[in-house]
Tab-separated table of C-alpha atoms in Angstrom:
chain	number	residue	atom	x	y	z
A	1	MET	CA	92.826	99.969	56.882
A	2	GLU	CA	89.817	102.262	56.724
A	3	TYR	CA	89.305	102.509	60.519
A	4	ARG	CA	92.954	102.428	61.598
A	5	ASN	CA	92.841	105.874	63.281
A	6	ASP	CA	89.343	105.540	64.777
A	7	GLN	CA	88.364	104.502	68.295
A	8	VAL	CA	87.558	100.796	68.074
A	9	ASP	CA	85.784	98.690	70.704
A	10	ILE	CA	86.294	94.924	70.506
A	11	PHE	CA	83.994	92.644	72.470
A	12	ILE	CA	85.698	89.395	73.479
A	13	SER	CA	84.781	86.248	75.362
A	14	SER	CA	86.701	83.501	77.122
A	15	GLY	CA	88.350	81.087	74.721
A	16	THR	CA	91.393	79.176	73.642
A	17	ALA	CA	94.970	80.368	73.246
A	18	ALA	CA	94.230	80.779	69.526
A	19	MET	CA	91.380	83.161	70.368
A	20	GLN	CA	93.675	85.177	72.664
A	21	THR	CA	96.096	85.519	69.761
A	22	ALA	CA	93.243	86.724	67.538
A	23	TRP	CA	92.280	89.413	70.099
A	24	TYR	CA	95.888	90.565	70.252
A	25	LEU	CA	96.285	90.729	66.464
A	26	LEU	CA	93.082	92.764	66.218
A	27	ALA	CA	94.262	95.149	68.922
A	28	MET	CA	97.609	95.681	67.176
A	29	GLN	CA	95.866	96.892	64.002
A	30	PHE	CA	94.488	100.056	65.628
A	31	LYS	CA	95.908	103.044	67.496
A	32	ASN	CA	92.869	103.532	69.736
A	33	VAL	CA	91.467	100.166	70.722
A	34	GLN	CA	89.542	99.056	73.799
A	35	LEU	CA	88.803	95.424	74.551
A	36	PHE	CA	85.715	94.503	76.585
A	37	GLN	CA	84.812	91.259	78.348
A	38	ILE	CA	81.038	90.758	78.267
A	39	ARG	CA	79.272	88.943	81.078
A	40	PRO	CA	75.548	88.058	81.135
A	41	PRO	CA	73.276	89.856	83.636
A	42	LYS	CA	72.534	86.652	85.557
A	43	PHE	CA	72.089	87.167	89.311
A	44	ARG	CA	71.845	90.960	88.826
A	45	LYS	CA	68.793	93.189	89.147
A	46	SER	CA	69.657	94.987	85.906
A	47	ASN	CA	69.033	93.281	82.547
A	48	ALA	CA	71.997	95.034	80.949
A	49	PRO	CA	75.098	92.911	80.266
A	50	ILE	CA	78.274	93.782	82.170
A	51	LYS	CA	81.093	95.352	80.131
A	52	ILE	CA	84.525	94.862	81.702
A	53	PRO	CA	87.438	96.868	80.199
A	54	VAL	CA	90.434	94.640	79.459
A	55	SER	CA	93.989	95.604	78.519
A	56	VAL	CA	96.597	93.471	76.774
A	57	GLU	CA	100.309	93.557	77.435
A	58	VAL	CA	102.973	91.721	75.483
A	59	SER	CA	105.295	89.917	77.876
A	60	GLY	CA	109.087	89.996	77.622
A	61	ILE	CA	108.902	86.598	75.931
A	62	THR	CA	107.115	86.659	72.615
A	63	SER	CA	105.069	83.555	73.404
A	64	GLY	CA	103.257	85.228	76.292
A	65	LEU	CA	100.118	87.323	76.416
A	66	GLU	CA	98.651	88.618	79.648
A	67	VAL	CA	95.004	89.678	79.927
A	68	ILE	CA	94.346	92.000	82.866
A	69	GLU	CA	90.919	93.022	84.130
A	70	HIS	CA	90.986	96.594	85.432
A	71	ASN	CA	88.020	96.175	87.756
A	72	GLU	CA	89.695	93.469	89.832
A	73	VAL	CA	87.245	92.106	92.371
A	74	LYS	CA	88.156	92.960	95.956
A	75	THR	CA	86.906	91.376	99.140
A	76	LYS	CA	84.774	93.288	101.650
A	77	SER	CA	87.862	93.809	103.793
A	78	ASN	CA	89.693	95.174	100.733
A	79	THR	CA	92.257	92.421	100.990
A	80	ASN	CA	92.844	89.035	99.395
A	81	THR	CA	94.449	87.692	102.553
A	82	ILE	CA	92.899	85.962	105.558
A	83	ILE	CA	95.012	85.836	108.710
A	84	THR	CA	93.860	83.271	111.276
A	85	ALA	CA	95.250	82.899	114.805
A	86	SER	CA	97.683	80.189	113.673
A	87	MET	CA	99.028	82.523	110.981
A	88	THR	CA	99.575	85.504	113.303
A	89	LYS	CA	103.226	84.692	114.024
A	90	LEU	CA	103.854	84.150	110.313
A	91	TYR	CA	102.532	87.613	109.397
A	92	GLN	CA	104.365	89.197	112.336
A	93	GLN	CA	107.539	87.863	110.721
A	94	ALA	CA	106.408	89.314	107.395
A	95	ASP	CA	105.854	92.719	109.053
A	96	LYS	CA	109.418	92.713	110.414
A	97	ILE	CA	110.851	91.786	107.011
A	98	ALA	CA	108.802	94.547	105.350
A	99	LEU	CA	110.483	97.143	107.596
A	100	THR	CA	113.819	96.319	105.962
A	101	ASN	CA	114.667	97.405	102.445
A	102	ASN	CA	116.956	94.873	100.801
A	103	VAL	CA	116.742	91.674	102.850
A	104	THR	CA	116.369	88.581	100.659
A	105	THR	CA	113.668	86.236	101.902
A	106	VAL	CA	112.805	82.579	101.357
A	107	ILE	CA	109.174	81.470	101.760
A	108	LEU	CA	108.897	77.723	102.314
A	109	GLY	CA	105.762	75.627	102.278
A	110	GLN	CA	103.495	73.223	100.479
A	111	THR	CA	101.861	74.106	97.172
A	112	GLY	CA	98.712	76.163	97.659
A	113	THR	CA	99.608	77.644	101.046
A	114	GLY	CA	99.765	81.244	99.833
A	115	LYS	CA	103.488	81.851	99.393
A	116	GLU	CA	102.936	84.522	96.730
A	117	LEU	CA	100.305	86.234	98.902
A	118	ILE	CA	102.883	86.576	101.693
A	119	ALA	CA	105.426	87.971	99.232
A	120	LYS	CA	102.860	90.550	98.060
A	121	TYR	CA	102.028	91.362	101.683
A	122	ILE	CA	105.706	92.105	102.414
A	123	HIS	CA	105.899	94.294	99.312
A	124	LYS	CA	102.736	96.269	100.115
A	125	LYS	CA	103.867	96.861	103.715
A	126	SER	CA	107.332	98.040	102.665
A	127	LYS	CA	108.762	101.333	101.438
A	128	ARG	CA	108.898	99.750	97.983
A	129	SER	CA	105.106	99.483	97.726
A	130	SER	CA	104.844	102.400	95.272
A	131	HIS	CA	106.986	100.445	92.782
A	132	ARG	CA	106.241	97.231	90.909
A	133	PHE	CA	105.876	93.689	92.236
A	134	ILE	CA	106.959	91.210	89.541
A	135	ALA	CA	106.305	87.480	89.995
A	136	ILE	CA	108.074	84.830	87.916
A	137	ASN	CA	107.450	81.070	88.023
A	138	CYS	CA	110.941	79.661	87.542
A	139	ALA	CA	109.704	76.112	86.929
A	140	ALA	CA	107.759	77.157	83.843
A	141	LEU	CA	110.755	78.248	81.732
A	142	GLY	CA	113.964	76.704	80.413
A	143	ASP	CA	117.372	78.275	81.058
A	144	ASN	CA	117.524	80.622	78.050
A	145	LEU	CA	113.941	81.810	78.373
A	146	LEU	CA	114.237	82.206	82.144
A	147	GLU	CA	117.523	84.102	81.930
A	148	GLY	CA	116.106	86.360	79.223
A	149	ARG	CA	112.912	86.932	81.210
A	150	LEU	CA	114.815	87.756	84.400
A	151	PHE	CA	117.791	89.733	83.146
A	152	GLY	CA	116.670	90.933	79.718
A	153	HIS	CA	117.906	90.161	76.226
A	154	GLN	CA	118.819	91.755	72.944
A	155	LYS	CA	116.851	91.026	69.787
A	156	GLY	CA	118.066	87.750	68.295
A	157	ALA	CA	119.885	86.632	71.472
A	158	PHE	CA	118.124	83.247	71.251
A	159	THR	CA	115.512	81.534	69.115
A	160	GLY	CA	112.238	83.380	69.523
A	161	ALA	CA	113.816	86.638	70.752
A	162	LEU	CA	112.133	88.786	68.077
A	163	THR	CA	112.380	91.957	70.168
A	164	SER	CA	114.620	93.260	72.945
A	165	SER	CA	113.517	93.118	76.605
A	166	ILE	CA	114.821	94.851	79.731
A	167	GLY	CA	113.956	91.821	81.908
A	168	ALA	CA	111.986	91.374	85.126
A	169	PHE	CA	114.750	92.622	87.443
A	170	ARG	CA	114.809	95.995	85.687
A	171	GLU	CA	111.004	96.051	85.357
A	172	ALA	CA	110.844	95.723	89.148
A	173	ASP	CA	113.482	98.405	89.759
A	174	GLY	CA	112.763	100.065	93.088
A	175	GLY	CA	110.227	97.359	93.913
A	176	THR	CA	110.147	93.611	94.566
A	177	ILE	CA	110.778	90.561	92.414
A	178	PHE	CA	109.264	87.248	93.500
A	179	LEU	CA	110.870	84.064	92.153
A	180	ASP	CA	108.549	81.115	92.705
A	181	GLU	CA	109.761	77.483	92.598
A	182	ILE	CA	113.385	78.539	93.042
A	183	GLY	CA	114.267	74.919	93.855
A	184	ASP	CA	113.637	73.971	90.220
A	185	ILE	CA	116.295	76.157	88.557
A	186	SER	CA	119.403	74.583	87.040
A	187	SER	CA	122.936	74.761	88.474
A	188	LYS	CA	123.836	77.251	85.740
A	189	MET	CA	120.956	79.545	86.682
A	190	GLN	CA	121.825	79.179	90.372
A	191	LEU	CA	125.295	80.547	89.682
A	192	THR	CA	123.953	83.382	87.507
A	193	LEU	CA	121.418	84.363	90.164
A	194	LEU	CA	124.102	84.272	92.878
A	195	ARG	CA	126.238	86.750	90.920
A	196	VAL	CA	123.277	89.066	90.405
A	197	LEU	CA	122.451	89.034	94.118
A	198	GLN	CA	126.068	89.699	95.089
A	199	GLU	CA	126.841	92.396	92.532
A	200	ARG	CA	123.353	93.936	92.179
A	201	MET	CA	124.011	94.107	88.435
A	202	VAL	CA	122.420	92.337	85.470
A	203	ALA	CA	123.784	91.709	81.985
A	204	PRO	CA	121.077	91.144	79.337
A	205	LEU	CA	121.571	88.161	77.027
A	206	GLY	CA	123.359	89.161	73.834
A	207	THR	CA	125.435	91.926	75.446
A	208	PHE	CA	128.297	92.284	77.938
A	209	LYS	CA	126.958	95.602	79.231
A	210	THR	CA	125.874	95.453	82.876
A	211	VAL	CA	123.066	97.495	84.411
A	212	LYS	CA	122.702	98.354	88.109
A	213	ILE	CA	119.489	97.201	89.793
A	214	ASP	CA	117.699	98.093	93.028
A	215	VAL	CA	115.177	95.387	93.958
A	216	ARG	CA	114.158	93.288	96.925
A	217	VAL	CA	114.337	89.573	96.084
A	218	ILE	CA	111.839	87.128	97.586
A	219	VAL	CA	111.951	83.476	96.547
A	220	ALA	CA	109.696	80.517	97.329
A	221	THR	CA	109.690	76.763	96.977
A	222	HIS	CA	107.795	73.692	98.173
A	223	LYS	CA	111.058	71.732	98.207
A	224	ASN	CA	113.478	71.177	101.102
A	225	LEU	CA	116.363	73.447	100.068
A	226	TRP	CA	118.654	72.309	102.884
A	227	GLU	CA	118.203	68.694	101.803
A	228	MET	CA	119.004	69.775	98.243
A	229	VAL	CA	122.185	71.470	99.489
A	230	ASN	CA	123.227	68.258	101.251
A	231	ASN	CA	122.660	66.116	98.155
A	232	GLY	CA	124.431	68.617	95.894
A	233	SER	CA	121.468	69.736	93.778
A	234	PHE	CA	121.381	73.291	95.199
A	235	ARG	CA	124.389	75.545	95.717
A	236	ALA	CA	125.254	76.106	99.376
A	237	ASP	CA	126.543	79.649	98.699
A	238	LEU	CA	123.237	80.604	97.032
A	239	PHE	CA	121.295	78.982	99.878
A	240	TYR	CA	123.089	81.109	102.481
A	241	ARG	CA	122.743	84.219	100.304
A	242	LEU	CA	118.990	83.726	100.011
A	243	MET	CA	118.257	82.480	103.529
A	244	VAL	CA	118.774	85.824	105.280
A	245	ALA	CA	115.157	85.659	106.427
A	246	ASN	CA	112.724	82.823	105.974
A	247	ILE	CA	109.022	82.174	106.533
A	248	ASN	CA	107.326	78.786	106.725
A	249	THR	CA	103.714	78.703	105.571
A	250	ILE	CA	101.066	76.617	107.317
A	251	PRO	CA	99.225	73.768	105.543
A	252	PHE	CA	95.436	74.033	105.655
A	253	CYS	CA	95.019	70.738	107.527
A	254	ALA	CA	97.184	72.076	110.396
A	255	LEU	CA	94.640	74.810	111.198
A	256	LYS	CA	92.224	74.409	114.088
A	257	GLU	CA	88.639	73.587	113.183
A	258	GLU	CA	87.348	77.107	113.834
A	259	GLU	CA	90.114	78.501	111.623
A	260	ARG	CA	89.236	76.157	108.768
A	261	ILE	CA	85.608	77.256	109.069
A	262	ALA	CA	86.792	80.889	108.949
A	263	VAL	CA	88.669	80.104	105.713
A	264	PHE	CA	85.531	78.562	104.187
A	265	ASP	CA	83.569	81.701	105.141
A	266	PHE	CA	86.300	83.939	103.730
A	267	PHE	CA	86.102	82.317	100.295
A	268	LEU	CA	82.308	82.119	100.395
A	269	ASN	CA	82.194	85.910	100.876
A	270	LYS	CA	84.947	86.554	98.351
A	271	LYS	CA	83.235	84.509	95.626
A	272	GLN	CA	79.898	86.146	96.408
A	273	LEU	CA	81.382	89.398	95.080
A	274	LEU	CA	82.958	87.684	92.087
A	275	PHE	CA	79.691	85.991	91.069
A	276	GLU	CA	77.668	89.080	92.046
A	277	ARG	CA	75.213	87.230	94.272
A	278	GLU	CA	72.976	89.091	96.705
A	279	LYS	CA	74.007	86.759	99.549
A	280	PRO	CA	76.885	84.328	100.051
A	281	LEU	CA	76.217	80.610	99.761
A	282	ILE	CA	75.507	78.815	103.048
A	283	LEU	CA	77.240	75.552	103.949
A	284	SER	CA	74.772	72.963	105.236
A	285	LYS	CA	75.692	71.100	108.418
A	286	ALA	CA	76.412	67.881	106.511
A	287	ALA	CA	78.484	69.660	103.823
A	288	LYS	CA	80.532	71.488	106.461
A	289	ALA	CA	81.225	68.234	108.329
A	290	SER	CA	82.371	66.616	105.076
A	291	LEU	CA	84.748	69.492	104.309
A	292	LEU	CA	86.156	69.508	107.833
A	293	ALA	CA	86.943	65.775	107.533
A	294	TYR	CA	88.767	66.211	104.207
A	295	PRO	CA	92.569	66.912	104.387
A	296	PHE	CA	92.712	69.358	101.410
A	297	SER	CA	96.182	68.355	100.209
A	298	GLY	CA	95.956	71.239	97.725
A	299	ASN	CA	95.625	73.557	100.728
A	300	PHE	CA	94.008	76.995	100.446
A	301	ARG	CA	94.105	76.914	96.645
A	302	GLU	CA	92.060	73.708	96.611
A	303	VAL	CA	89.574	75.248	99.058
A	304	GLU	CA	89.186	78.286	96.800
A	305	TYR	CA	88.681	76.160	93.679
A	306	LEU	CA	86.056	74.073	95.479
A	307	ILE	CA	84.102	77.146	96.637
A	308	THR	CA	84.268	78.574	93.102
A	309	ARG	CA	82.849	75.296	91.766
A	310	CYS	CA	80.017	75.450	94.289
A	311	TYR	CA	79.078	78.962	93.124
A	312	ILE	CA	78.766	77.638	89.585
A	313	TYR	CA	76.324	74.863	90.504
A	314	CYS	CA	74.609	76.121	93.676
A	315	HIS	CA	72.327	79.126	94.193
A	316	LYS	CA	71.514	79.470	97.902
A	317	SER	CA	73.173	76.698	99.875
A	318	ILE	CA	75.790	73.981	99.513
A	319	GLU	CA	74.407	70.555	100.368
A	320	LEU	CA	76.333	67.328	100.898
A	321	GLU	CA	75.430	66.077	97.415
A	322	ASP	CA	76.987	69.237	95.922
A	323	ILE	CA	80.400	68.231	97.307
A	324	PRO	CA	82.490	66.173	94.829
A	325	TYR	CA	82.583	62.430	95.515
A	326	ARG	CA	86.374	62.414	95.981
A	327	ILE	CA	85.923	64.801	98.936
A	328	ARG	CA	82.920	63.031	100.448
A	329	HIS	CA	84.722	59.690	100.163
A	330	PRO	CA	88.468	60.404	100.265
A	331	LYS	CA	90.952	57.570	99.869
A	332	GLY	CA	92.734	56.497	103.027
A	333	THR	CA	89.674	56.545	105.296
A	334	ILE	CA	88.990	53.522	107.470
A	335	ALA	CA	85.792	51.593	107.890
A	336	SER	CA	86.287	50.837	111.602
A	337	LEU	CA	84.276	52.941	114.029
A	338	ARG	CA	86.404	51.930	117.021
A	339	LEU	CA	87.788	54.978	118.784
A	340	ASP	CA	91.316	53.540	119.116
A	341	ASP	CA	91.419	52.734	115.371
A	342	LEU	CA	90.318	56.264	114.495
A	343	GLU	CA	92.870	57.738	116.895
A	344	LYS	CA	95.671	55.600	115.465
A	345	HIS	CA	94.719	56.565	111.904
A	346	HIS	CA	94.616	60.263	112.778
A	347	ILE	CA	97.968	60.288	114.610
A	348	ARG	CA	99.563	58.484	111.639
A	349	LYS	CA	98.205	61.157	109.261
A	350	VAL	CA	99.588	63.978	111.421
A	351	LEU	CA	102.951	62.213	111.771
A	352	ASP	CA	103.175	61.862	107.983
A	353	MET	CA	102.222	65.536	107.578
A	354	PHE	CA	105.219	66.532	109.721
A	355	SER	CA	107.555	63.966	108.115
A	356	GLY	CA	107.711	61.831	111.280
A	357	ASN	CA	108.645	64.712	113.612
A	358	GLN	CA	107.064	63.661	116.920
A	359	GLU	CA	107.538	67.015	118.655
A	360	LYS	CA	105.664	68.926	115.948
A	361	THR	CA	103.064	66.162	115.774
A	362	ARG	CA	102.227	66.172	119.463
A	363	LYS	CA	102.027	69.994	119.512
A	364	ALA	CA	99.632	69.927	116.556
A	365	LEU	CA	97.574	67.266	118.362
A	366	GLY	CA	97.630	69.278	121.588
A	367	ILE	CA	98.984	66.433	123.738
A	368	SER	CA	101.947	66.143	126.111
A	369	ALA	CA	105.230	64.425	125.282
A	370	GLY	CA	104.366	61.624	127.714
A	371	THR	CA	100.975	61.026	126.105
A	372	MET	CA	102.581	60.997	122.676
A	373	SER	CA	105.163	58.441	123.818
A	374	ASN	CA	102.483	56.222	125.362
A	375	ARG	CA	100.376	56.323	122.203
A	376	MET	CA	103.382	55.408	120.056
A	377	LYS	CA	104.183	52.433	122.290
A	378	SER	CA	100.569	51.232	122.382
A	379	PHE	CA	100.473	51.253	118.566
A	380	GLY	CA	103.771	49.347	118.371
A	381	TRP	CA	105.576	52.263	116.731
A	382	ASN	CA	109.127	53.346	117.421
A	383	SER	CA	108.925	56.272	119.861
A	384	SER	CA	112.633	57.104	119.900
């Protein structure tokens, strides 16, 4: 091609997977190529459009393409983590784990409670912070693809393996590998992972040659691993090998009201920088009350998505009518305004949240064991 050796700038925009493939194919045609994401000057004093440099990296699996923005938006506190009072103990545990070098860790908790953020926190606080942090979603890949992505593969080792790959464990050498949704891997992969953890060696697919690795392994799941061990769907030996240290994340609805408000403010400030607004959006009194009454089953991730949506449609404040109907009128609410009906409904929700555990429920409610027992009896529930 005529311009193959020239510096080439390609201006791209958000699009479909087919468009991403087109960007990649264009980039591969030139030695010196720079991709730019263009954003309009809306909400900025300058009329000039914003040019954001973008790099492309081919993943270890040929079907993947990652687009990485170099000017990643950072919060005012230079962190993407908010630590409320209820989370203090959790992050104190993370600090202790970070002081170690090779301890495997399991992070347990509901979807959207920030398990990967805690894993990154441990990595950044550890001696391994100067090396890579590699995150893999185990639920997204089948056995062959997952094994090849984790441990590497030779060209032609399986259908679609058009090139060789060293694998995520070797990519993270000296650093940390985070395996999300570990409860979804097959029995075969459980055994393979157990051997890797025990021997600290990996053998890429398509070869019998083993390679020594030096990584910290952190895994996460929203499933009850101990229950899976008892019903035979998760290997007990792998469970004990992984569960050297464990952290349990906190669901958003378990936070105190002032903490939930602090989380709203955190995302309002964070998205202000992303959307380049002069001031953060303000929650009206009615909108705040509506959000505080909503359980947010999607946890912190759902809160973040909601605040992002508000920045798209709102300019100065968030009013009640700006909140989606499903949040303003969630299913499961009761029409009765009687205090005892509301109390009964709330205690039932908290009991369900803690899977019927009365001790955890009464602590979350801030009541004594005697009060909890009396309430259970008055509602006709089994208090044993």
